[in-house]
XYZ file of C-alpha atoms in Angstrom:
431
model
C -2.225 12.768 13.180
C 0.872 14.837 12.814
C 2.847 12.540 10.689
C 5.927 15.134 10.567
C 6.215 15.309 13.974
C 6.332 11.898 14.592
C 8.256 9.877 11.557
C 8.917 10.748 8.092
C 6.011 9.437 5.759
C 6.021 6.064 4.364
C 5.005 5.959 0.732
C 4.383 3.097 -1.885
C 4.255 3.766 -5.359
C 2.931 1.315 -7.866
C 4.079 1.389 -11.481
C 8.080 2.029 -12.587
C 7.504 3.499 -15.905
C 7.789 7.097 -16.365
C 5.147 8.411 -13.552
C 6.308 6.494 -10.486
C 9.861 7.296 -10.983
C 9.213 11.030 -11.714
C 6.698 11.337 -8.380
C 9.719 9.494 -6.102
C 12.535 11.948 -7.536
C 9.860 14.740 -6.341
C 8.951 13.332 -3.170
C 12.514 12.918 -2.414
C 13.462 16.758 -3.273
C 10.465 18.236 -1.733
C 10.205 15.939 1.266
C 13.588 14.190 1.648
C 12.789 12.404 5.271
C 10.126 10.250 3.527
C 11.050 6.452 2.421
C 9.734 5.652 -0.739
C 9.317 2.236 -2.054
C 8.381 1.511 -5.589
C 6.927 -1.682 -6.732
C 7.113 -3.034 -10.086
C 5.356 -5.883 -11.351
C 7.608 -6.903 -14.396
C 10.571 -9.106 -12.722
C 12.706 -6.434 -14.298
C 12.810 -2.453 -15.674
C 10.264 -2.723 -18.188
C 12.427 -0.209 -20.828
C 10.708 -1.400 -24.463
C 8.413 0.605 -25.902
C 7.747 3.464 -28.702
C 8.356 7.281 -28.896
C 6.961 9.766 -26.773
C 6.761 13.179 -27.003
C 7.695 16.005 -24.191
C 5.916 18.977 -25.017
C 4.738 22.195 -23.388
C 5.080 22.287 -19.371
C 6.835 19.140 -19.027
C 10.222 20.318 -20.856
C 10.741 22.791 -17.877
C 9.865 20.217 -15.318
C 12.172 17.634 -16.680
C 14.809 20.874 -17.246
C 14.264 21.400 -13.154
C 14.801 17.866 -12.552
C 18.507 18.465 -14.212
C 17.569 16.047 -16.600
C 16.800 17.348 -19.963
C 20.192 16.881 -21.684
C 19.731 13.224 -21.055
C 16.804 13.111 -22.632
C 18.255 15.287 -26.245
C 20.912 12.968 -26.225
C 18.596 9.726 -26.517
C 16.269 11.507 -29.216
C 15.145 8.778 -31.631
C 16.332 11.012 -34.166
C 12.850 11.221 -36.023
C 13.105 14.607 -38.335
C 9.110 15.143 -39.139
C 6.440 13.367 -40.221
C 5.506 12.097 -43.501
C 2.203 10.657 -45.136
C 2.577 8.329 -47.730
C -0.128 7.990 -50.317
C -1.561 4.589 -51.865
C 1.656 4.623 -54.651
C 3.983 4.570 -52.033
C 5.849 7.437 -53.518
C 4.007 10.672 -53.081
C 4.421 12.433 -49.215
C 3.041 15.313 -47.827
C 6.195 16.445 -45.275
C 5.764 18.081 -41.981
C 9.503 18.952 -40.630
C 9.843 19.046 -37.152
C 9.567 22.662 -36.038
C 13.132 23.226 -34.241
C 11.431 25.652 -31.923
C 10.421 24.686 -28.288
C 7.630 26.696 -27.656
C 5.932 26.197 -31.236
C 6.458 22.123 -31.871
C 4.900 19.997 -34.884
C 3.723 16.392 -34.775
C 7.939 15.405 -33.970
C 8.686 16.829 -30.717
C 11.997 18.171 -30.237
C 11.915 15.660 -27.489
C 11.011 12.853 -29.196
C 12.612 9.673 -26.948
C 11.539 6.259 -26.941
C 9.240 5.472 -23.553
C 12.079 2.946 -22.248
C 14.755 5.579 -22.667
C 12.895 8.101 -20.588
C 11.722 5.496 -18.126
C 15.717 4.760 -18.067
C 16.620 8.158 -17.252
C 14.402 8.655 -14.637
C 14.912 5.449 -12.791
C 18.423 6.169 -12.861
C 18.123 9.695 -11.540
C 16.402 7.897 -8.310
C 17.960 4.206 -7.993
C 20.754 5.702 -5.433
C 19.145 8.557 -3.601
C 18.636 8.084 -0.010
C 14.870 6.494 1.000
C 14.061 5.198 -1.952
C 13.898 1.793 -2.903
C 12.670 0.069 -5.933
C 10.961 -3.925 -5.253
C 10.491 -5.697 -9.011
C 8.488 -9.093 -9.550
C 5.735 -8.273 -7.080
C 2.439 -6.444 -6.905
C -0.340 -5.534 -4.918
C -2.781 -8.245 -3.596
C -5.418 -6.087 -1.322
C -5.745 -2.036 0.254
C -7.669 -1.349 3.099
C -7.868 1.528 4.774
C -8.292 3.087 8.815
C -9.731 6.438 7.704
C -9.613 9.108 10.274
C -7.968 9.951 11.765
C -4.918 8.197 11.188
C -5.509 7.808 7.223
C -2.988 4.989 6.612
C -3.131 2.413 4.324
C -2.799 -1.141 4.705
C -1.425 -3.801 1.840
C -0.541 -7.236 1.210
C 1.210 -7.986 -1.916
C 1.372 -11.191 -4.169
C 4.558 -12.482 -4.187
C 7.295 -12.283 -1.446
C 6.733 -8.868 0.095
C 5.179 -8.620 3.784
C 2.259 -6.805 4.681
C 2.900 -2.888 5.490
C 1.372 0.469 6.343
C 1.809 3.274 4.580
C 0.321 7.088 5.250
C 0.368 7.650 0.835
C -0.402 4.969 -1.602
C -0.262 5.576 -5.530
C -1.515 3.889 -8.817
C 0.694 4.555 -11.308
C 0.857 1.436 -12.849
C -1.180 1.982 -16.502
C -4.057 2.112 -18.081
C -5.392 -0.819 -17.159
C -4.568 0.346 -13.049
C -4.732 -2.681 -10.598
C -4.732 -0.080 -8.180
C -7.547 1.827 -9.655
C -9.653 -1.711 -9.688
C -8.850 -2.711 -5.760
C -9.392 0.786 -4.801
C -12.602 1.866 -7.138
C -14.336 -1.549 -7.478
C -14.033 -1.970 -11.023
C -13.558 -5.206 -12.414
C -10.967 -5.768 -15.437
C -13.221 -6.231 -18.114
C -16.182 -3.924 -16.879
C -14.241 -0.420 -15.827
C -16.458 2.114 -17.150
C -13.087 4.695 -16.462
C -11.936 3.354 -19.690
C -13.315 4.902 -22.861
C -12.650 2.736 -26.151
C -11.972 4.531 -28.636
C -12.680 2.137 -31.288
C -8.545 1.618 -32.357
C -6.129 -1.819 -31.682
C -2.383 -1.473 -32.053
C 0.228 -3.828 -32.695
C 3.780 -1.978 -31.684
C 7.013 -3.973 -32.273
C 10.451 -3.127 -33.184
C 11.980 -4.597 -37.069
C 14.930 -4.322 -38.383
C 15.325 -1.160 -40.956
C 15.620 -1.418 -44.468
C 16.143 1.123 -47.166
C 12.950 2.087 -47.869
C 12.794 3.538 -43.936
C 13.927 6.941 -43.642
C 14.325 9.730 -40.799
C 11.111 10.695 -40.885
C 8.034 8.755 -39.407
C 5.845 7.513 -42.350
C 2.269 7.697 -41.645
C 0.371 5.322 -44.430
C -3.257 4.826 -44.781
C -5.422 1.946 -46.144
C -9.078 1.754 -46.692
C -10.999 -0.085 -43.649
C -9.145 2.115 -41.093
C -6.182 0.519 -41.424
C -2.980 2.382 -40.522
C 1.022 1.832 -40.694
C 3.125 4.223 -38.948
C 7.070 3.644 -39.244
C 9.295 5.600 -36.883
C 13.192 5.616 -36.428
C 15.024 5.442 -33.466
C 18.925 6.044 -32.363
C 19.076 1.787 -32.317
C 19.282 1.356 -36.161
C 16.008 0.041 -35.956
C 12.007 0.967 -37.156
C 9.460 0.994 -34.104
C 6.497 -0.054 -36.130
C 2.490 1.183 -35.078
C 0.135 -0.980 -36.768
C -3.529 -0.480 -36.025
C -7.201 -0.469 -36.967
C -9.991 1.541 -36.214
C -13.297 1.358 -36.496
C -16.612 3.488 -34.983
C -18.154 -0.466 -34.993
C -16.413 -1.749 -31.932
C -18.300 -5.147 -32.598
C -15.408 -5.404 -35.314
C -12.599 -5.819 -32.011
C -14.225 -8.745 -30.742
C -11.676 -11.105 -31.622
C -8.644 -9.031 -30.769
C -10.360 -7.897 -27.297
C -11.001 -11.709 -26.974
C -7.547 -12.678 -27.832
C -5.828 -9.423 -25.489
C -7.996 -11.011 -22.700
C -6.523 -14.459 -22.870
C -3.071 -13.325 -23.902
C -3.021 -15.429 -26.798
C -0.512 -13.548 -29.356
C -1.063 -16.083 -31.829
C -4.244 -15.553 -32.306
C -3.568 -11.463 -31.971
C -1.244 -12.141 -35.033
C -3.782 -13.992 -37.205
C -6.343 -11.165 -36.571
C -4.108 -8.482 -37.790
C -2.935 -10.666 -40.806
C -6.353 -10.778 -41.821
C -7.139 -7.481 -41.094
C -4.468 -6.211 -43.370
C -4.235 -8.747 -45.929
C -4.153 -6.608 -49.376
C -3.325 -3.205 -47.349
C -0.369 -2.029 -49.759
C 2.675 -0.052 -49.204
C 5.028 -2.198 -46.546
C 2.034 -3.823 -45.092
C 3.488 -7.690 -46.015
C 6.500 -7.066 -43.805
C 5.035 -5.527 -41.188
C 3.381 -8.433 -40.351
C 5.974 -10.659 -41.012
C 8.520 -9.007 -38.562
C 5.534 -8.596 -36.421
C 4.978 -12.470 -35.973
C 9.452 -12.393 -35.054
C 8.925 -9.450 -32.807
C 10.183 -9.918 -29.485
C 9.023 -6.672 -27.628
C 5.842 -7.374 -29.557
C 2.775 -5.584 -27.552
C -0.872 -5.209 -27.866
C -2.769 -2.343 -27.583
C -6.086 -0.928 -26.891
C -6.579 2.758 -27.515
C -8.631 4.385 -24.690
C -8.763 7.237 -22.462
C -9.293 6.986 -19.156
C -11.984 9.379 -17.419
C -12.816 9.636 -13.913
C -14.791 11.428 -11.252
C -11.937 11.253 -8.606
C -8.590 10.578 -8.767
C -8.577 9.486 -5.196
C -9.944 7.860 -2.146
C -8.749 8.886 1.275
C -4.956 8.188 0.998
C -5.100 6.204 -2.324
C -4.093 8.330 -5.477
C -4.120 7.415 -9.057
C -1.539 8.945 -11.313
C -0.934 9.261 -14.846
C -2.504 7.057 -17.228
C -4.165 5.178 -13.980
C -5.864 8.487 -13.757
C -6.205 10.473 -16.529
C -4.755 8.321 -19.836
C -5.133 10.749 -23.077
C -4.466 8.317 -25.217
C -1.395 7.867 -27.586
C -3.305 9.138 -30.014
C -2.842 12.737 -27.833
C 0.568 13.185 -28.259
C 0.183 14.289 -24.125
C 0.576 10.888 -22.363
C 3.801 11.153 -20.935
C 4.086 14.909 -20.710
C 0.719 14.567 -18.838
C 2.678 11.582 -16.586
C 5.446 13.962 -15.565
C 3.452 17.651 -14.602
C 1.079 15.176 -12.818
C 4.132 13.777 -10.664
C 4.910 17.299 -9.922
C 1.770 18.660 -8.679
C 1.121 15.463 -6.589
C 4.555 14.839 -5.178
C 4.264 19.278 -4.315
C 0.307 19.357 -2.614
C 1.581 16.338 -0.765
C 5.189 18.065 0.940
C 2.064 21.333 1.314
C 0.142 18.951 3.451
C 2.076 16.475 5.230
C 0.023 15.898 8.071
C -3.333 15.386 6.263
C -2.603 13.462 3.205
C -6.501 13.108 1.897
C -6.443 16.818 1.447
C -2.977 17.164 -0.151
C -4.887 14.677 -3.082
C -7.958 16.599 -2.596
C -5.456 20.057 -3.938
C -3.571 17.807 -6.302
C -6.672 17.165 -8.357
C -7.922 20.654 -8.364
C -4.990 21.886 -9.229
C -4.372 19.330 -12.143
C -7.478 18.796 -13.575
C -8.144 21.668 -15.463
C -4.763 21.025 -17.522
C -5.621 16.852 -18.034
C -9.457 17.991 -19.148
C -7.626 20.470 -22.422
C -4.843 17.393 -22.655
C -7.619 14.935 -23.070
C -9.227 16.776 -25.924
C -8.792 15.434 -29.191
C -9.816 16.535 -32.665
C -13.545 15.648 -33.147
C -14.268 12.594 -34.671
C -10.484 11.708 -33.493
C -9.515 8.616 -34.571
C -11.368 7.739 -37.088
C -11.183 11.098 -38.996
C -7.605 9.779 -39.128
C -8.083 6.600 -40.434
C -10.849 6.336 -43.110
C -13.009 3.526 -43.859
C -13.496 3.859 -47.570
C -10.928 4.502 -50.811
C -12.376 7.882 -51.582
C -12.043 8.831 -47.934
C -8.432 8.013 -47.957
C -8.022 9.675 -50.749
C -9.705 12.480 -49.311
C -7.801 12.452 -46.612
C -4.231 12.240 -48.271
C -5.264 15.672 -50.449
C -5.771 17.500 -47.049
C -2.528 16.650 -45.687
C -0.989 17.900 -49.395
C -2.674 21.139 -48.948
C -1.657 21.614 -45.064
C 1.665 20.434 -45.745
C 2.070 23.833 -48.513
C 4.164 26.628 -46.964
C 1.885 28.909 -46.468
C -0.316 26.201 -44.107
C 2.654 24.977 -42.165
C 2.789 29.206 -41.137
C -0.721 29.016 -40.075
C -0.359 25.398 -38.348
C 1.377 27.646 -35.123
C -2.393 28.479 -34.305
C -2.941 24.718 -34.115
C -1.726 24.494 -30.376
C -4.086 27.077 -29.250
C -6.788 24.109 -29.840
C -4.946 20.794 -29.627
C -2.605 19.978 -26.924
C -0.169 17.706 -29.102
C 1.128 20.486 -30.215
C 1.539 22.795 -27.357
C -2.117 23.526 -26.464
C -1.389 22.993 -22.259
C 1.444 25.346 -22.324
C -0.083 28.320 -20.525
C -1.715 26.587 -17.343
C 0.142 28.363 -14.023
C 1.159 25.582 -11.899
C 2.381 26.039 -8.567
C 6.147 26.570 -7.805
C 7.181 23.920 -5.461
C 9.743 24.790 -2.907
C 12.911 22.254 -3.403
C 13.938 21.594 0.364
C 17.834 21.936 0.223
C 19.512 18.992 2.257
């Protein structure tokens, strides 16, 4: 079915965070006839979160997109990275690089995720065809295969039934899309590869003892406190624990099931009763928190990113994990290539996502690599291993290591390691 000679394509996007609103500002540049609609299940912009990091081939696309001096100008003003040792005193410093092509652990684009999703859902809000629903979601997909290829959906709340000819998951880790579409029930997706870490994020007020730098602190049992600035006058605050023995989550994966913060809270008050360092009021402005959020640290790993005209996108698809440093980066070049195979194959959408995944994949399998042993190498279980652990990060912080750390990105794509992939050059229809 020739959809461009007939009428423009009709496309729903699910998910308003940084993916969906990067694929409809490509959709609409590459293909500008198509209507767009993107649904949101929050009842409104869902712009809390932590820092992310734009590294490596997503700085050009977001520099394309006429949007990268937006993005410097909401840095969260984070200078490096510092680990603090069991005194509280002694840090091994990692500056941010100031170079582009050669970052650290800080990006040079380090933004919080509700700042970029800002930016990008402003950049799209008021261009022709595309309209953004809130406070509804997806209730069922079916689809007519060939050869018409459309897809039908009912939604939840308010919304009537519609056709589409291009459907997309980009709505998280935890996809609703990916479950209607793949079969996978909530608590049984196999996509979803536990990595043996729960996070508490929040935002607390800063005191003295924060600084420009995020502070990177290590107890023993795996326990973890990671204080980051932003441009608010506030600390964004990563509390987590890890373990190998995922028997050890059964509470919190109980409680994240049920929704029952309460009972999240008691389980990381125990869990870090004793830890040290600014442990006590982290969990006390944890417990006042009111962009508190739970969460599980996982990749996501699938055979196919599609069926017929369903695709998954971004952390639906391919999540790296925070722990990656990649996640939104990986959100973004994803948008690109999907929104550009699908304006290369308008009239047969199954094999535009067919190309989109073959042209992708190679770049998400070297984003999805993490150090071996990766997280818990970070996060030791014992005293000696922290201690261990807080003598290697002396040594790599000397001068002499921070020249050698440049070779790091050859291996690890938090720090450039996806840069050299050759993605295809989309042709921008001009209107």
């Amino acid at each position: 079915m020739m959809t461009t000679e007939t009428q423009p394509l009709n496309i729903l996007i699910s998910g308003s965070g940084i993916a969906g609103p990067c694929l409809a500002f490509w959709l609409h540049k590459l293909i500008p006839t198509c209507r767009i609609t993107v649904l949101e299940r929050s009842p409104t912009p869902r712009h809390g979160g932590q820092a992310v990091d734009l590294r490596s081939f997503s700085v050009p696309i977001v520099s394309r997109m006429g949007l990268l001096d937006q993005v410097r100008s909401k840095t969260t003003t984070e200078v490096g990275l510092q680990f603090v040792y069991a005194d509280g005193i002694t840090r091994a410093t990692f500056p941010a690089s100031g170079n582009i092509e050669a970052q650290s652990a800080t990006s040079e684009f380090e933004v919080l995720r509700g700042d970029l999703a800002r930016i990008l859902m402003n950049a799209t809000q008021s261009l022709d065809g595309i309209t953004y629903v809130f406070d509804d979601m997806i209730e069922s997909i079916s689809q007519t295969g060939a050869p018409d290829n459309k897809v039908d959906v009912t939604f939840a709340h308010g919304l009537p039934p519609a056709t589409y000819d291009l459907v997309v998951g980009a709505d998280g880790m935890m996809s609703r899309t990916r479950r209607l579409v793949f079969g996978r029930e909530h608590q049984h997706d196999e996509s979803v590869r536990r990595l043996g870490q729960y996070a508490a994020l929040f935002t607390m007020p800063r005191t003295d003892s924060d600084t420009k730098f995020a502070q990177w602190y290590n107890a023993p049992h795996g326990r973890l406190l990671l204080l980051r600035p932003d441009s608010y006058g506030t600390t964004r605050a990563y509390i987590s624990v890890t373990d190998s023995n995922l028997s050890r989550f059964d509470k919190i994966d109980a409680a994240m099931r049920q929704g029952d913060r309460k009972a999240q809270e008691d389980w990381f008050e125990s869990e870090f009763e004793g830890a040290g360092w600014e442990s006590e009021r982290c969990i006390r402005e944890m417990k006042k928190a009111e962009d508190y959020y739970l969460q599980q640290v996982a990749q996501v790993k699938m055979e196919r990113w599609s069926h017929g005209s369903v695709a998954l996108l971004g952390d639906a698809a391919y999540c790296p994990s925070p722990i990656s440093g990649v996640g939104a980066g990986s959100a973004i070049v994803g948008a690109y290539v999907l929104a550009g195979e699908v304006s290369r194959s308008q009239d047969d959408i199954p094999n535009a996502l067919e190309q989109y995944e073959k042209v992708l994949r190679p770049y998400v399998e070297k984003a999805q690599r993490l150090i071996p042993g990766a997280p818990q190498i970070a996060n030791p279980q014992t005293e000696w291993g922290v201690w261990t652990f807080n003598k290697l990060t002396g040594i790599a912080s000397s001068a002499i290591m921070k020249h050698l750390g440049g070779l790091v990105g050859n291996f690890l794509p938090a720090f450039g390691g996806t840069a050299n992939f050759p993605f295809p050059d989309y042709e921008v229809t001009t209107t």
